[in-house]
């Protein structure tokens, strides 16, 4: 009985421990990203890097989902704890009037995106936050740097995965007919 209680306690502790996700995205000459997932305070670590090519076993396998991935990203952000956000965009044109208009439009888009993502989250609780759009005059430049660190408990990831599996649809369409129908479709004999 004592072993069962100990295993149950250990199982609950493992699900309550936070999972740390570091996301780094850079767009300079080419797009680069790096995602680092750590669990058990660094004992379990998975790194996904765009510069390293990993061969997958299921390259030709296509999984079709009926779900919208932005809903699950929104769920992960709001169930987790955002520790750090760093967004920096350098943009430049040789024409200053074009640069001024584009900076205004880009600020509106960036603020709209962050307002949509963090719509129910208190942004003041994030300790390290930096959002910058820098104009560069007399040069054609477009660079984006994005870093986001989110701590999420494993339970929320499992819940999101279960939701994905429940919404995943395999087989025929919703209006598909049964496979044992008669030759005459209207059942007239």
Short mmCIF file of C-alpha atoms in Angstrom, two decimals:
data_model
loop_
_atom_site.label_atom_id
_atom_site.label_comp_id
_atom_site.label_asym_id
_atom_site.label_seq_id
_atom_site.Cartn_x
_atom_site.Cartn_y
_atom_site.Cartn_z
CA UNK A 1 0.00 0.00 0.00
CA UNK A 2 2.87 2.32 0.80
CA UNK A 3 4.43 1.67 -2.62
CA UNK A 4 1.20 2.55 -4.39
CA UNK A 5 0.94 5.85 -2.51
CA UNK A 6 4.59 6.62 -3.25
CA UNK A 7 4.18 5.86 -6.97
CA UNK A 8 1.00 7.92 -7.13
CA UNK A 9 2.77 10.82 -5.41
CA UNK A 10 5.74 10.53 -7.79
CA UNK A 11 3.37 10.38 -10.79
CA UNK A 12 1.56 13.55 -9.66
CA UNK A 13 4.86 15.39 -9.05
CA UNK A 14 6.13 14.52 -12.54
CA UNK A 15 2.99 15.94 -14.14
CA UNK A 16 3.06 19.13 -12.09
CA UNK A 17 6.71 19.95 -12.84
CA UNK A 18 7.12 22.72 -15.43
CA UNK A 19 8.27 22.17 -18.98
CA UNK A 20 10.43 24.97 -20.36
CA UNK A 21 10.20 25.87 -24.05
CA UNK A 22 12.69 28.30 -25.63
CA UNK A 23 11.81 29.54 -29.12
CA UNK A 24 14.37 31.47 -31.14
CA UNK A 25 13.57 32.68 -34.65
CA UNK A 26 15.79 34.74 -36.91
CA UNK A 27 15.11 35.98 -40.41
CA UNK A 28 18.11 37.70 -41.97
CA UNK A 29 19.34 36.32 -45.29
CA UNK A 30 17.54 33.06 -44.65
CA UNK A 31 15.10 31.84 -42.04
CA UNK A 32 16.54 30.07 -38.98
CA UNK A 33 14.77 28.74 -35.94
CA UNK A 34 15.72 26.85 -32.83
CA UNK A 35 13.34 25.32 -30.28
CA UNK A 36 14.70 23.91 -27.02
CA UNK A 37 12.40 21.90 -24.75
CA UNK A 38 13.67 21.02 -21.25
CA UNK A 39 11.98 18.95 -18.53
CA UNK A 40 13.01 17.82 -15.06
CA UNK A 41 15.24 20.89 -14.66
CA UNK A 42 17.39 20.02 -17.67
CA UNK A 43 17.64 16.23 -17.31
CA UNK A 44 15.47 15.68 -20.36
CA UNK A 45 16.29 18.04 -23.22
CA UNK A 46 15.16 18.08 -26.85
CA UNK A 47 16.51 20.54 -29.36
CA UNK A 48 15.03 21.26 -32.79
CA UNK A 49 17.30 23.30 -35.02
CA UNK A 50 16.65 24.34 -38.60
CA UNK A 51 20.34 24.30 -39.49
CA UNK A 52 20.63 20.60 -38.57
CA UNK A 53 18.84 18.28 -40.95
CA UNK A 54 17.13 15.37 -39.22
CA UNK A 55 15.85 12.44 -41.19
CA UNK A 56 12.38 11.37 -40.24
CA UNK A 57 11.02 7.88 -40.65
CA UNK A 58 7.65 9.07 -41.87
CA UNK A 59 8.54 11.58 -44.59
CA UNK A 60 5.79 10.54 -46.97
CA UNK A 61 3.13 10.15 -44.29
CA UNK A 62 0.66 13.01 -44.30
CA UNK A 63 -1.53 13.61 -41.28
CA UNK A 64 -4.64 15.63 -41.91
CA UNK A 65 -6.16 17.51 -39.01
CA UNK A 66 -9.44 19.28 -38.86
CA UNK A 67 -8.18 21.51 -36.04
CA UNK A 68 -6.75 24.99 -36.13
CA UNK A 69 -3.17 25.05 -34.76
CA UNK A 70 -3.42 28.65 -33.57
CA UNK A 71 -6.03 27.60 -31.02
CA UNK A 72 -3.58 25.16 -29.45
CA UNK A 73 -0.74 27.68 -29.48
CA UNK A 74 -3.10 30.12 -27.75
CA UNK A 75 -4.03 27.38 -25.22
CA UNK A 76 -0.35 26.62 -24.50
CA UNK A 77 0.51 30.31 -23.99
CA UNK A 78 -2.40 30.92 -21.64
CA UNK A 79 -1.94 27.74 -19.64
CA UNK A 80 1.79 28.35 -19.30
CA UNK A 81 3.93 31.10 -17.88
CA UNK A 82 5.66 33.39 -20.37
CA UNK A 83 9.08 34.30 -18.94
CA UNK A 84 10.67 36.28 -21.76
CA UNK A 85 9.70 37.90 -25.05
CA UNK A 86 12.24 39.56 -27.29
CA UNK A 87 11.14 40.76 -30.73
CA UNK A 88 13.36 42.94 -32.87
CA UNK A 89 12.78 43.92 -36.48
CA UNK A 90 15.21 45.93 -38.56
CA UNK A 91 13.75 47.31 -41.75
CA UNK A 92 15.23 49.78 -44.16
CA UNK A 93 14.56 51.37 -47.53
CA UNK A 94 16.48 53.91 -49.54
CA UNK A 95 13.36 56.07 -49.87
CA UNK A 96 12.63 57.74 -46.47
CA UNK A 97 8.94 58.35 -47.19
CA UNK A 98 8.41 54.69 -48.02
CA UNK A 99 10.31 53.74 -44.86
CA UNK A 100 8.13 55.99 -42.69
CA UNK A 101 4.90 54.56 -44.05
CA UNK A 102 6.12 50.97 -43.77
CA UNK A 103 7.30 51.48 -40.16
CA UNK A 104 3.83 52.73 -39.21
CA UNK A 105 2.12 49.80 -40.91
CA UNK A 106 4.54 47.28 -39.38
CA UNK A 107 4.04 48.72 -35.87
CA UNK A 108 0.28 48.35 -36.31
CA UNK A 109 0.65 44.73 -37.47
CA UNK A 110 3.13 43.77 -34.72
CA UNK A 111 1.02 45.36 -31.97
CA UNK A 112 -2.11 43.74 -33.34
CA UNK A 113 -0.46 40.29 -33.40
CA UNK A 114 0.87 40.57 -29.84
CA UNK A 115 -2.46 41.97 -28.61
CA UNK A 116 -4.29 39.03 -30.18
CA UNK A 117 -1.88 36.44 -28.74
CA UNK A 118 -1.86 37.92 -25.23
CA UNK A 119 -5.48 39.08 -25.18
CA UNK A 120 -6.34 37.51 -21.80
CA UNK A 121 -2.82 37.56 -20.33
CA UNK A 122 -1.38 40.29 -18.13
CA UNK A 123 1.65 41.52 -20.08
CA UNK A 124 3.00 43.34 -17.00
CA UNK A 125 3.78 39.98 -15.34
CA UNK A 126 6.36 39.17 -18.03
CA UNK A 127 9.69 40.20 -16.51
CA UNK A 128 11.78 40.51 -19.66
CA UNK A 129 9.96 41.97 -22.63
CA UNK A 130 11.30 43.91 -25.54
CA UNK A 131 9.45 44.73 -28.75
CA UNK A 132 11.33 46.90 -31.24
CA UNK A 133 10.89 47.93 -34.86
CA UNK A 134 14.00 49.81 -35.94
CA UNK A 135 14.14 51.92 -39.12
CA UNK A 136 17.40 51.86 -41.09
CA UNK A 137 17.81 54.67 -43.58
CA UNK A 138 19.62 54.47 -46.95
CA UNK A 139 19.81 50.66 -47.02
CA UNK A 140 17.51 47.85 -48.13
CA UNK A 141 17.36 45.67 -45.00
CA UNK A 142 14.81 43.25 -43.57
CA UNK A 143 15.73 41.28 -40.43
CA UNK A 144 13.60 39.70 -37.70
CA UNK A 145 14.81 38.31 -34.37
CA UNK A 146 12.29 36.59 -32.08
CA UNK A 147 12.93 34.87 -28.75
CA UNK A 148 10.17 33.57 -26.47
CA UNK A 149 10.54 31.45 -23.32
CA UNK A 150 7.40 29.72 -22.02
CA UNK A 151 7.11 27.40 -19.00
CA UNK A 152 4.25 24.93 -19.40
CA UNK A 153 3.25 22.08 -17.13
CA UNK A 154 3.18 18.65 -18.74
CA UNK A 155 -0.48 18.19 -17.86
CA UNK A 156 -1.51 21.02 -20.21
CA UNK A 157 0.48 19.50 -23.07
CA UNK A 158 -1.21 16.15 -22.52
CA UNK A 159 -4.62 17.82 -22.45
CA UNK A 160 -3.87 19.64 -25.72
CA UNK A 161 -2.64 16.38 -27.29
CA UNK A 162 -5.80 14.56 -26.20
CA UNK A 163 -7.89 17.33 -27.74
CA UNK A 164 -5.94 16.97 -30.98
CA UNK A 165 -6.52 13.21 -31.00
CA UNK A 166 -10.23 13.66 -30.33
CA UNK A 167 -10.61 16.15 -33.17
CA UNK A 168 -8.50 14.17 -35.60
CA UNK A 169 -10.71 12.55 -38.12
CA UNK A 170 -9.88 9.36 -39.95
CA UNK A 171 -12.01 7.50 -42.42
CA UNK A 172 -14.80 8.77 -44.64
CA UNK A 173 -16.45 12.13 -44.78
CA UNK A 174 -19.35 13.12 -42.59
CA UNK A 175 -21.74 12.46 -45.46
CA UNK A 176 -20.17 9.14 -46.49
CA UNK A 177 -22.50 6.21 -46.98
CA UNK A 178 -22.18 2.77 -45.53
CA UNK A 179 -20.10 0.20 -47.32
CA UNK A 180 -22.85 -2.44 -47.41
CA UNK A 181 -25.38 -0.55 -49.50
CA UNK A 182 -27.27 -2.21 -52.28
CA UNK A 183 -26.68 -1.83 -55.98
CA UNK A 184 -29.74 0.31 -56.38
CA UNK A 185 -29.01 3.33 -54.29
CA UNK A 186 -32.66 4.22 -53.62
CA UNK A 187 -33.43 0.70 -52.37
CA UNK A 188 -36.08 0.18 -55.05
CA UNK A 189 -36.40 -3.44 -55.97
#
